[in-house]
Amino acid sequence: MTVDDAGDGGTVEPPTYPTPHHVVDHTAEPSDDPLAIRLEQLILGADRRYTPFQAARTAGVSMELASRFWRAMGFADIGQAKALTEADVLALRRLAGLVEAGLLSEPMAVQVARSTGQTTARLAEWQIDSFLEGLTEPPEPGMTRTEVTYPLVELLLPELEEFLIYVWRRQLAAATGRVVQAADDEEMVDRRLAVGFADLVGFTRLTRRLEEEELGELVEAFETTCADLVAAHGGRLIKTLGDEVLYCADDAGTAAEIALRLIETLGHDDTMPSLRVGIAFGTVTTRMGDVFGTTVNLASRLTSIAPKDAVLVDGALAEELTRTGDAPVSETGAAEEAARAEKEGEEPPAYRFALQPMWQRPVRGLGVVEPWQLSRRPS
């Protein structure tokens, strides 16, 4: 309740603000299902106590800012239902406190809420769909899913929470290390990176032929294989788009090695369609874990024109590979170097990759480009 602005001592109901909620079913109305409420209390560690207005007032945050934070975290509007907990109040205080202390601007705090919400929402959906759903199948005839779910969540929750914090700290340490090694402040945001797209050929036709379960298994196998190979060889997986993955690497050689490994590995899997990869090298803008800019667009366009089971790269990446000694400037020059080294009893230069110039062609939105086909040189 608030004091009426007219000053007559009367009271009025607090204004109604559309504010997201923090409940299990993510609909506009909080769930009243007894099991859903029990699970929510178990996971959040607190009972429903506050309306959005009360939570904002208790946290000392304006309703406008509270609404922005909750929406950024990805929660639906619930009007003034009593659905929030002490944890929600504490989260508001923390975000607002970072702004008040000058550690974050208000827009940056909203970005923190949005990036965290988007990432963890996907994680939570995956855990429920692919993990908990399978585990909560009744182990014995006559048992209901309800009888299994609560004790299982109770056992898994602390372990999953600890593991999440561990992985987040590891990723934060790796990201921080990359930032402090940047040459200057501009490089922290606009950096020169190699960006690669890997795309399954004919995926749309495949979706018409496969059953949903088979299609899901194929996509999961594709994403898992790509994620493992990108990580193992020093790249960073930016995102997956079902039949396509986007990755980046700090240097051209790493990106090239990943691309060829993807082609080689998936080429030996008879269940997988053909793959094509495009890589570009240049300035990239990073925001909220994603990458943007002309370099990213060029990598995507190169992928779309790449032959099956082949890798196309732009001129900048080809030049970088020759500069670092990973590829010869020309095959003719490499043959001459090898002959000269053999004649003088020396070891010839060891190149990892070969580059073959392709015909120049117009690329939508980017003008004329000269792609190069990347391959592995025989050892």
Short mmCIF file of N, CA, C and O in Angstrom, two decimals, residues 118-119 122 171 178 191 193-198 223 226-227 230-231 234-241 244-250 258 284-292 296:
data_model
loop_
_atom_site.label_atom_id
_atom_site.label_comp_id
_atom_site.label_asym_id
_atom_site.label_seq_id
_atom_site.Cartn_x
_atom_site.Cartn_y
_atom_site.Cartn_z
N GLN A 118 19.67 -15.87 -20.90
CA GLN A 118 19.60 -16.63 -22.14
C GLN A 118 20.43 -17.91 -22.07
O GLN A 118 19.99 -18.97 -22.51
N THR A 119 21.62 -17.80 -21.51
CA THR A 119 22.51 -18.96 -21.44
C THR A 119 21.95 -20.02 -20.51
O THR A 119 21.91 -21.21 -20.85
N ARG A 122 18.72 -21.91 -21.76
CA ARG A 122 18.99 -23.01 -22.69
C ARG A 122 19.53 -24.23 -21.95
O ARG A 122 19.17 -25.37 -22.24
N GLN A 171 35.53 -21.06 -17.45
CA GLN A 171 35.31 -20.28 -18.65
C GLN A 171 35.64 -18.80 -18.42
O GLN A 171 36.20 -18.12 -19.30
N ARG A 178 42.20 -14.12 -22.15
CA ARG A 178 42.25 -13.59 -23.52
C ARG A 178 42.18 -12.08 -23.53
O ARG A 178 42.83 -11.42 -24.35
N ARG A 191 38.30 -7.33 -32.35
CA ARG A 191 39.53 -8.13 -32.39
C ARG A 191 39.68 -8.77 -33.76
O ARG A 191 38.72 -9.00 -34.47
N LEU A 193 40.16 -12.00 -35.58
CA LEU A 193 39.94 -13.42 -35.31
C LEU A 193 39.70 -14.16 -36.62
O LEU A 193 39.33 -13.56 -37.63
N ALA A 194 39.89 -15.45 -36.57
CA ALA A 194 39.46 -16.32 -37.66
C ALA A 194 38.09 -16.87 -37.29
O ALA A 194 37.89 -17.39 -36.20
N VAL A 195 37.13 -16.72 -38.21
CA VAL A 195 35.75 -17.14 -37.95
C VAL A 195 35.38 -18.21 -38.96
O VAL A 195 35.58 -18.04 -40.18
N GLY A 196 34.85 -19.32 -38.47
CA GLY A 196 34.48 -20.42 -39.35
C GLY A 196 33.03 -20.85 -39.18
O GLY A 196 32.51 -20.88 -38.06
N PHE A 197 32.39 -21.15 -40.31
CA PHE A 197 31.06 -21.76 -40.33
C PHE A 197 31.20 -23.17 -40.90
O PHE A 197 31.85 -23.36 -41.93
N ALA A 198 30.57 -24.13 -40.24
CA ALA A 198 30.49 -25.50 -40.77
C ALA A 198 29.02 -25.82 -40.97
O ALA A 198 28.20 -25.65 -40.06
N GLU A 223 26.35 -31.67 -33.50
CA GLU A 223 26.75 -30.60 -32.58
C GLU A 223 27.80 -31.09 -31.59
O GLU A 223 28.76 -30.37 -31.29
N CYS A 226 31.22 -31.55 -33.40
CA CYS A 226 31.81 -30.23 -33.70
C CYS A 226 32.32 -29.56 -32.43
O CYS A 226 33.43 -29.01 -32.41
N ALA A 227 31.52 -29.58 -31.38
CA ALA A 227 31.93 -28.93 -30.13
C ALA A 227 33.21 -29.56 -29.58
O ALA A 227 34.12 -28.84 -29.13
N VAL A 230 36.24 -28.59 -31.95
CA VAL A 230 36.59 -27.17 -31.83
C VAL A 230 37.35 -26.93 -30.52
O VAL A 230 38.39 -26.26 -30.50
N ALA A 231 36.82 -27.47 -29.43
CA ALA A 231 37.47 -27.28 -28.13
C ALA A 231 38.84 -27.96 -28.08
O ALA A 231 39.82 -27.37 -27.60
N GLY A 234 41.68 -25.96 -29.78
CA GLY A 234 41.99 -24.60 -29.36
C GLY A 234 41.08 -23.52 -29.89
O GLY A 234 41.39 -22.34 -29.77
N GLY A 235 39.93 -23.89 -30.46
CA GLY A 235 38.96 -22.89 -30.90
C GLY A 235 37.89 -22.66 -29.86
O GLY A 235 37.92 -23.23 -28.77
N ARG A 236 36.94 -21.81 -30.19
CA ARG A 236 35.80 -21.53 -29.29
C ARG A 236 34.51 -21.66 -30.08
O ARG A 236 34.35 -21.01 -31.12
N LEU A 237 33.63 -22.51 -29.61
CA LEU A 237 32.33 -22.67 -30.25
C LEU A 237 31.45 -21.49 -29.84
O LEU A 237 31.20 -21.27 -28.67
N ILE A 238 30.99 -20.72 -30.82
CA ILE A 238 30.16 -19.56 -30.53
C ILE A 238 28.70 -19.94 -30.41
O ILE A 238 28.02 -19.59 -29.44
N LYS A 239 28.19 -20.72 -31.38
CA LYS A 239 26.80 -21.16 -31.29
C LYS A 239 26.55 -22.27 -32.30
O LYS A 239 27.31 -22.44 -33.26
N THR A 240 25.48 -23.00 -32.06
CA THR A 240 25.03 -24.03 -32.98
C THR A 240 23.64 -23.66 -33.48
O THR A 240 22.84 -23.10 -32.73
N LEU A 241 23.39 -23.97 -34.74
CA LEU A 241 22.10 -23.62 -35.35
C LEU A 241 21.47 -24.85 -36.01
O LEU A 241 20.98 -24.80 -37.13
N GLU A 244 24.22 -26.14 -38.56
CA GLU A 244 25.37 -25.26 -38.76
C GLU A 244 25.99 -24.90 -37.42
O GLU A 244 25.29 -24.75 -36.42
N VAL A 245 27.31 -24.79 -37.39
CA VAL A 245 28.00 -24.32 -36.19
C VAL A 245 28.88 -23.14 -36.57
O VAL A 245 29.40 -23.06 -37.69
N LEU A 246 29.02 -22.24 -35.64
CA LEU A 246 29.88 -21.07 -35.80
C LEU A 246 30.97 -21.15 -34.74
O LEU A 246 30.68 -21.30 -33.55
N TYR A 247 32.23 -21.06 -35.18
CA TYR A 247 33.33 -21.09 -34.23
C TYR A 247 34.34 -20.01 -34.59
O TYR A 247 34.32 -19.45 -35.69
N CYS A 248 35.23 -19.73 -33.65
CA CYS A 248 36.29 -18.77 -33.94
C CYS A 248 37.58 -19.23 -33.29
O CYS A 248 37.57 -20.10 -32.40
N ALA A 249 38.67 -18.66 -33.72
CA ALA A 249 39.99 -18.98 -33.18
C ALA A 249 40.84 -17.73 -33.24
O ALA A 249 40.63 -16.85 -34.08
N ASP A 250 41.82 -17.67 -32.36
CA ASP A 250 42.68 -16.49 -32.29
C ASP A 250 43.65 -16.41 -33.46
O ASP A 250 44.14 -15.33 -33.79
N ILE A 258 40.97 -26.92 -37.45
CA ILE A 258 39.64 -27.33 -37.00
C ILE A 258 38.75 -27.66 -38.20
O ILE A 258 38.05 -28.68 -38.22
N VAL A 284 36.57 -8.53 -35.82
CA VAL A 284 35.28 -9.07 -35.38
C VAL A 284 34.84 -8.32 -34.13
O VAL A 284 35.64 -8.07 -33.23
N THR A 285 33.58 -7.95 -34.09
CA THR A 285 33.01 -7.34 -32.89
C THR A 285 32.35 -8.43 -32.04
O THR A 285 31.59 -9.24 -32.56
N THR A 286 32.68 -8.45 -30.76
CA THR A 286 32.10 -9.44 -29.86
C THR A 286 31.11 -8.77 -28.91
O THR A 286 31.39 -7.71 -28.35
N ARG A 287 29.95 -9.38 -28.77
CA ARG A 287 28.90 -8.89 -27.87
C ARG A 287 28.16 -10.07 -27.28
O ARG A 287 27.69 -10.94 -28.00
N MET A 288 28.07 -10.11 -25.95
CA MET A 288 27.28 -11.12 -25.25
C MET A 288 27.61 -12.53 -25.72
O MET A 288 26.73 -13.38 -25.91
N GLY A 289 28.90 -12.80 -25.94
CA GLY A 289 29.32 -14.14 -26.32
C GLY A 289 29.16 -14.44 -27.79
O GLY A 289 29.52 -15.54 -28.23
N ASP A 290 28.62 -13.50 -28.57
CA ASP A 290 28.43 -13.72 -30.00
C ASP A 290 29.42 -12.86 -30.78
O ASP A 290 30.09 -12.00 -30.21
N VAL A 291 29.54 -13.09 -32.07
CA VAL A 291 30.45 -12.32 -32.90
C VAL A 291 29.68 -11.72 -34.08
O VAL A 291 28.74 -12.34 -34.60
N PHE A 292 30.09 -10.53 -34.49
CA PHE A 292 29.39 -9.80 -35.54
C PHE A 292 30.40 -9.12 -36.46
O PHE A 292 31.56 -8.95 -36.10
N VAL A 296 32.42 -12.08 -40.18
CA VAL A 296 31.47 -13.16 -39.90
C VAL A 296 30.56 -13.38 -41.11
O VAL A 296 30.31 -14.53 -41.51
#
